[in-house]
Amino acid sequence: MLGTVLVIVFFIAIVYNLGAGLYYMMSDKGTTDRTLKALTRRIALSVLLIALIMLGIWAGIIKPHGVGG
């Protein structure tokens, strides 16, 4: 249950930073680096989420299954 909540929180943070990057890109018109920072945070969160999922599978906390399994 905790793993599911953690993944959902990561997805929400990733989508928020993606939206923030879009907003900053449209409102700042390239005058600040807020777009770059928001998209960098999104990439970092995505990489961290993938690493945590891989660690969970390796540790046996997450049990992968096939489609329909």
mmCIF file of N, CA and C in Angstrom:
data_model
loop_
_atom_site.group_PDB
_atom_site.id
_atom_site.type_symbol
_atom_site.label_atom_id
_atom_site.label_comp_id
_atom_site.label_asym_id
_atom_site.label_seq_id
_atom_site.Cartn_x
_atom_site.Cartn_y
_atom_site.Cartn_z
ATOM 1 N N MET A 1 0.825 -1.199 0.000
ATOM 2 C CA MET A 1 0.000 0.000 0.000
ATOM 3 C C MET A 1 0.867 1.259 0.000
ATOM 4 N N LEU A 2 1.918 1.263 0.823
ATOM 5 C CA LEU A 2 2.804 2.422 0.884
ATOM 6 C C LEU A 2 3.495 2.658 -0.455
ATOM 7 N N GLY A 3 3.863 1.575 -1.130
ATOM 8 C CA GLY A 3 4.504 1.706 -2.440
ATOM 9 C C GLY A 3 3.584 2.347 -3.464
ATOM 10 N N THR A 4 2.321 1.973 -3.432
ATOM 11 C CA THR A 4 1.342 2.546 -4.360
ATOM 12 C C THR A 4 1.168 4.036 -4.112
ATOM 13 N N VAL A 5 1.075 4.407 -2.846
ATOM 14 C CA VAL A 5 0.925 5.822 -2.508
ATOM 15 C C VAL A 5 2.159 6.604 -2.933
ATOM 16 N N LEU A 6 3.340 6.035 -2.732
ATOM 17 C CA LEU A 6 4.584 6.694 -3.121
ATOM 18 C C LEU A 6 4.651 6.918 -4.631
ATOM 19 N N VAL A 7 4.261 5.918 -5.404
ATOM 20 C CA VAL A 7 4.260 6.046 -6.869
ATOM 21 C C VAL A 7 3.258 7.113 -7.303
ATOM 22 N N ILE A 8 2.094 7.149 -6.695
ATOM 23 C CA ILE A 8 1.081 8.148 -7.047
ATOM 24 C C ILE A 8 1.575 9.551 -6.712
ATOM 25 N N VAL A 9 2.221 9.710 -5.556
ATOM 26 C CA VAL A 9 2.772 11.020 -5.182
ATOM 27 C C VAL A 9 3.838 11.455 -6.187
ATOM 28 N N PHE A 10 4.687 10.529 -6.598
ATOM 29 C CA PHE A 10 5.705 10.857 -7.603
ATOM 30 C C PHE A 10 5.043 11.284 -8.914
ATOM 31 N N PHE A 11 4.021 10.549 -9.361
ATOM 32 C CA PHE A 11 3.336 10.909 -10.603
ATOM 33 C C PHE A 11 2.694 12.288 -10.514
ATOM 34 N N ILE A 12 2.093 12.598 -9.377
ATOM 35 C CA ILE A 12 1.487 13.917 -9.198
ATOM 36 C C ILE A 12 2.556 15.008 -9.261
ATOM 37 N N ALA A 13 3.692 14.782 -8.608
ATOM 38 C CA ALA A 13 4.781 15.762 -8.630
ATOM 39 C C ALA A 13 5.349 15.925 -10.036
ATOM 40 N N ILE A 14 5.446 14.834 -10.783
ATOM 41 C CA ILE A 14 5.959 14.894 -12.160
ATOM 42 C C ILE A 14 5.003 15.695 -13.044
ATOM 43 N N VAL A 15 3.714 15.416 -12.943
ATOM 44 C CA VAL A 15 2.729 16.133 -13.761
ATOM 45 C C VAL A 15 2.676 17.608 -13.362
ATOM 46 N N TYR A 16 2.779 17.892 -12.059
ATOM 47 C CA TYR A 16 2.793 19.283 -11.599
ATOM 48 C C TYR A 16 3.979 20.038 -12.200
ATOM 49 N N ASN A 17 5.173 19.446 -12.165
ATOM 50 C CA ASN A 17 6.342 20.119 -12.714
ATOM 51 C C ASN A 17 6.249 20.266 -14.231
ATOM 52 N N LEU A 18 5.620 19.326 -14.900
ATOM 53 C CA LEU A 18 5.402 19.458 -16.337
ATOM 54 C C LEU A 18 4.475 20.635 -16.622
ATOM 55 N N GLY A 19 3.395 20.745 -15.854
ATOM 56 C CA GLY A 19 2.473 21.875 -16.014
ATOM 57 C C GLY A 19 3.121 23.199 -15.655
ATOM 58 N N ALA A 20 3.956 23.195 -14.596
ATOM 59 C CA ALA A 20 4.656 24.420 -14.211
ATOM 60 C C ALA A 20 5.610 24.860 -15.317
ATOM 61 N N GLY A 21 6.287 23.893 -15.928
ATOM 62 C CA GLY A 21 7.183 24.227 -17.037
ATOM 63 C C GLY A 21 6.427 24.856 -18.201
ATOM 64 N N LEU A 22 5.254 24.316 -18.522
ATOM 65 C CA LEU A 22 4.428 24.884 -19.591
ATOM 66 C C LEU A 22 3.972 26.286 -19.228
ATOM 67 N N TYR A 23 3.520 26.467 -17.991
ATOM 68 C CA TYR A 23 3.057 27.786 -17.559
ATOM 69 C C TYR A 23 4.188 28.810 -17.620
ATOM 70 N N TYR A 24 5.362 28.441 -17.093
ATOM 71 C CA TYR A 24 6.496 29.366 -17.104
ATOM 72 C C TYR A 24 6.944 29.680 -18.529
ATOM 73 N N MET A 25 6.878 28.687 -19.407
ATOM 74 C CA MET A 25 7.281 28.915 -20.789
ATOM 75 C C MET A 25 6.333 29.920 -21.462
ATOM 76 N N MET A 26 5.042 29.820 -21.160
ATOM 77 C CA MET A 26 4.080 30.709 -21.795
ATOM 78 C C MET A 26 4.078 32.101 -21.156
ATOM 79 N N SER A 27 4.325 32.202 -19.855
ATOM 80 C CA SER A 27 4.212 33.502 -19.187
ATOM 81 C C SER A 27 5.518 34.288 -19.161
ATOM 82 N N ASP A 28 6.662 33.610 -19.075
ATOM 83 C CA ASP A 28 7.938 34.321 -18.956
ATOM 84 C C ASP A 28 8.526 34.743 -20.301
ATOM 85 N N LYS A 29 8.102 34.107 -21.363
ATOM 86 C CA LYS A 29 8.580 34.426 -22.722
ATOM 87 C C LYS A 29 10.108 34.346 -22.826
ATOM 88 N N GLY A 30 10.715 33.411 -22.091
ATOM 89 C CA GLY A 30 12.154 33.193 -22.197
ATOM 90 C C GLY A 30 13.012 34.163 -21.417
ATOM 91 N N THR A 31 12.427 34.936 -20.523
ATOM 92 C CA THR A 31 13.226 35.922 -19.785
ATOM 93 C C THR A 31 13.820 35.352 -18.501
ATOM 94 N N THR A 32 13.299 34.222 -18.003
ATOM 95 C CA THR A 32 13.853 33.615 -16.794
ATOM 96 C C THR A 32 14.188 32.152 -17.071
ATOM 97 N N ASP A 33 14.793 31.505 -16.085
ATOM 98 C CA ASP A 33 15.149 30.098 -16.248
ATOM 99 C C ASP A 33 14.220 29.183 -15.445
ATOM 100 N N ARG A 34 13.019 29.662 -15.108
ATOM 101 C CA ARG A 34 12.085 28.849 -14.333
ATOM 102 C C ARG A 34 11.605 27.632 -15.120
ATOM 103 N N THR A 35 11.460 27.759 -16.444
ATOM 104 C CA THR A 35 11.055 26.634 -17.269
ATOM 105 C C THR A 35 12.098 25.531 -17.194
ATOM 106 N N LEU A 36 13.345 25.902 -17.335
ATOM 107 C CA LEU A 36 14.440 24.940 -17.277
ATOM 108 C C LEU A 36 14.472 24.225 -15.929
ATOM 109 N N LYS A 37 14.298 24.960 -14.849
ATOM 110 C CA LYS A 37 14.321 24.361 -13.515
ATOM 111 C C LYS A 37 13.152 23.401 -13.310
ATOM 112 N N ALA A 38 11.966 23.770 -13.775
ATOM 113 C CA ALA A 38 10.793 22.912 -13.618
ATOM 114 C C ALA A 38 10.957 21.619 -14.409
ATOM 115 N N LEU A 39 11.449 21.712 -15.626
ATOM 116 C CA LEU A 39 11.616 20.513 -16.443
ATOM 117 C C LEU A 39 12.776 19.659 -15.940
ATOM 118 N N THR A 40 13.804 20.284 -15.368
ATOM 119 C CA THR A 40 14.902 19.530 -14.774
ATOM 120 C C THR A 40 14.408 18.746 -13.559
ATOM 121 N N ARG A 41 13.560 19.370 -12.740
ATOM 122 C CA ARG A 41 12.979 18.658 -11.599
ATOM 123 C C ARG A 41 12.118 17.489 -12.069
ATOM 124 N N ARG A 42 11.377 17.686 -13.163
ATOM 125 C CA ARG A 42 10.532 16.609 -13.689
ATOM 126 C C ARG A 42 11.375 15.425 -14.128
ATOM 127 N N ILE A 43 12.458 15.694 -14.822
ATOM 128 C CA ILE A 43 13.331 14.610 -15.268
ATOM 129 C C ILE A 43 13.965 13.902 -14.077
ATOM 130 N N ALA A 44 14.414 14.672 -13.087
ATOM 131 C CA ALA A 44 15.031 14.076 -11.898
ATOM 132 C C ALA A 44 14.032 13.196 -11.145
ATOM 133 N N LEU A 45 12.794 13.656 -11.010
ATOM 134 C CA LEU A 45 11.775 12.856 -10.337
ATOM 135 C C LEU A 45 11.458 11.578 -11.118
ATOM 136 N N SER A 46 11.436 11.676 -12.437
ATOM 137 C CA SER A 46 11.169 10.496 -13.264
ATOM 138 C C SER A 46 12.277 9.458 -13.116
ATOM 139 N N VAL A 47 13.517 9.911 -13.149
ATOM 140 C CA VAL A 47 14.645 8.997 -12.998
ATOM 141 C C VAL A 47 14.631 8.371 -11.604
ATOM 142 N N LEU A 48 14.351 9.170 -10.587
ATOM 143 C CA LEU A 48 14.289 8.650 -9.224
ATOM 144 C C LEU A 48 13.162 7.632 -9.069
ATOM 145 N N LEU A 49 12.020 7.891 -9.683
ATOM 146 C CA LEU A 49 10.899 6.947 -9.618
ATOM 147 C C LEU A 49 11.272 5.623 -10.272
ATOM 148 N N ILE A 50 11.902 5.675 -11.435
ATOM 149 C CA ILE A 50 12.325 4.445 -12.111
ATOM 150 C C ILE A 50 13.334 3.686 -11.264
ATOM 151 N N ALA A 51 14.285 4.404 -10.661
ATOM 152 C CA ALA A 51 15.286 3.757 -9.812
ATOM 153 C C ALA A 51 14.630 3.114 -8.587
ATOM 154 N N LEU A 52 13.651 3.791 -7.972
ATOM 155 C CA LEU A 52 12.964 3.221 -6.817
ATOM 156 C C LEU A 52 12.154 1.983 -7.197
ATOM 157 N N ILE A 53 11.538 1.991 -8.358
ATOM 158 C CA ILE A 53 10.789 0.822 -8.810
ATOM 159 C C ILE A 53 11.745 -0.343 -9.055
ATOM 160 N N MET A 54 12.887 -0.063 -9.683
ATOM 161 C CA MET A 54 13.871 -1.115 -9.917
ATOM 162 C C MET A 54 14.400 -1.673 -8.593
ATOM 163 N N LEU A 55 14.658 -0.804 -7.629
ATOM 164 C CA LEU A 55 15.115 -1.228 -6.315
ATOM 165 C C LEU A 55 14.046 -2.068 -5.611
ATOM 166 N N GLY A 56 12.803 -1.661 -5.735
ATOM 167 C CA GLY A 56 11.712 -2.425 -5.141
ATOM 168 C C GLY A 56 11.568 -3.807 -5.743
ATOM 169 N N ILE A 57 11.748 -3.920 -7.054
ATOM 170 C CA ILE A 57 11.695 -5.225 -7.704
ATOM 171 C C ILE A 57 12.875 -6.079 -7.255
ATOM 172 N N TRP A 58 14.067 -5.474 -7.197
ATOM 173 C CA TRP A 58 15.268 -6.198 -6.775
ATOM 174 C C TRP A 58 15.147 -6.685 -5.335
ATOM 175 N N ALA A 59 14.572 -5.864 -4.461
ATOM 176 C CA ALA A 59 14.445 -6.203 -3.049
ATOM 177 C C ALA A 59 13.265 -7.150 -2.785
ATOM 178 N N GLY A 60 12.416 -7.349 -3.766
ATOM 179 C CA GLY A 60 11.276 -8.227 -3.584
ATOM 180 C C GLY A 60 10.036 -7.551 -3.018
ATOM 181 N N ILE A 61 10.090 -6.232 -2.873
ATOM 182 C CA ILE A 61 8.937 -5.494 -2.351
ATOM 183 C C ILE A 61 7.850 -5.392 -3.420
ATOM 184 N N ILE A 62 8.288 -5.198 -4.653
ATOM 185 C CA ILE A 62 7.363 -5.129 -5.789
ATOM 186 C C ILE A 62 7.495 -6.438 -6.569
ATOM 187 N N LYS A 63 6.380 -7.069 -6.840
ATOM 188 C CA LYS A 63 6.392 -8.330 -7.574
ATOM 189 C C LYS A 63 5.819 -8.088 -8.972
ATOM 190 N N PRO A 64 6.675 -8.033 -9.989
ATOM 191 C CA PRO A 64 6.167 -7.811 -11.348
ATOM 192 C C PRO A 64 5.403 -9.057 -11.840
ATOM 193 N N HIS A 65 4.458 -8.828 -12.705
ATOM 194 C CA HIS A 65 3.681 -9.919 -13.261
ATOM 195 C C HIS A 65 3.404 -9.623 -14.726
ATOM 196 N N GLY A 66 3.085 -10.644 -15.456
ATOM 197 C CA GLY A 66 2.770 -10.488 -16.869
ATOM 198 C C GLY A 66 1.361 -9.954 -17.036
ATOM 199 N N VAL A 67 1.025 -9.646 -18.254
ATOM 200 C CA VAL A 67 -0.313 -9.159 -18.554
ATOM 201 C C VAL A 67 -1.308 -10.300 -18.324
ATOM 202 N N GLY A 68 -2.333 -10.006 -17.545
ATOM 203 C CA GLY A 68 -3.344 -11.015 -17.244
ATOM 204 C C GLY A 68 -2.888 -12.024 -16.211
ATOM 205 N N GLY A 69 -1.775 -11.750 -15.526
ATOM 206 C CA GLY A 69 -1.226 -12.726 -14.575
ATOM 207 C C GLY A 69 -1.588 -12.459 -13.235
#
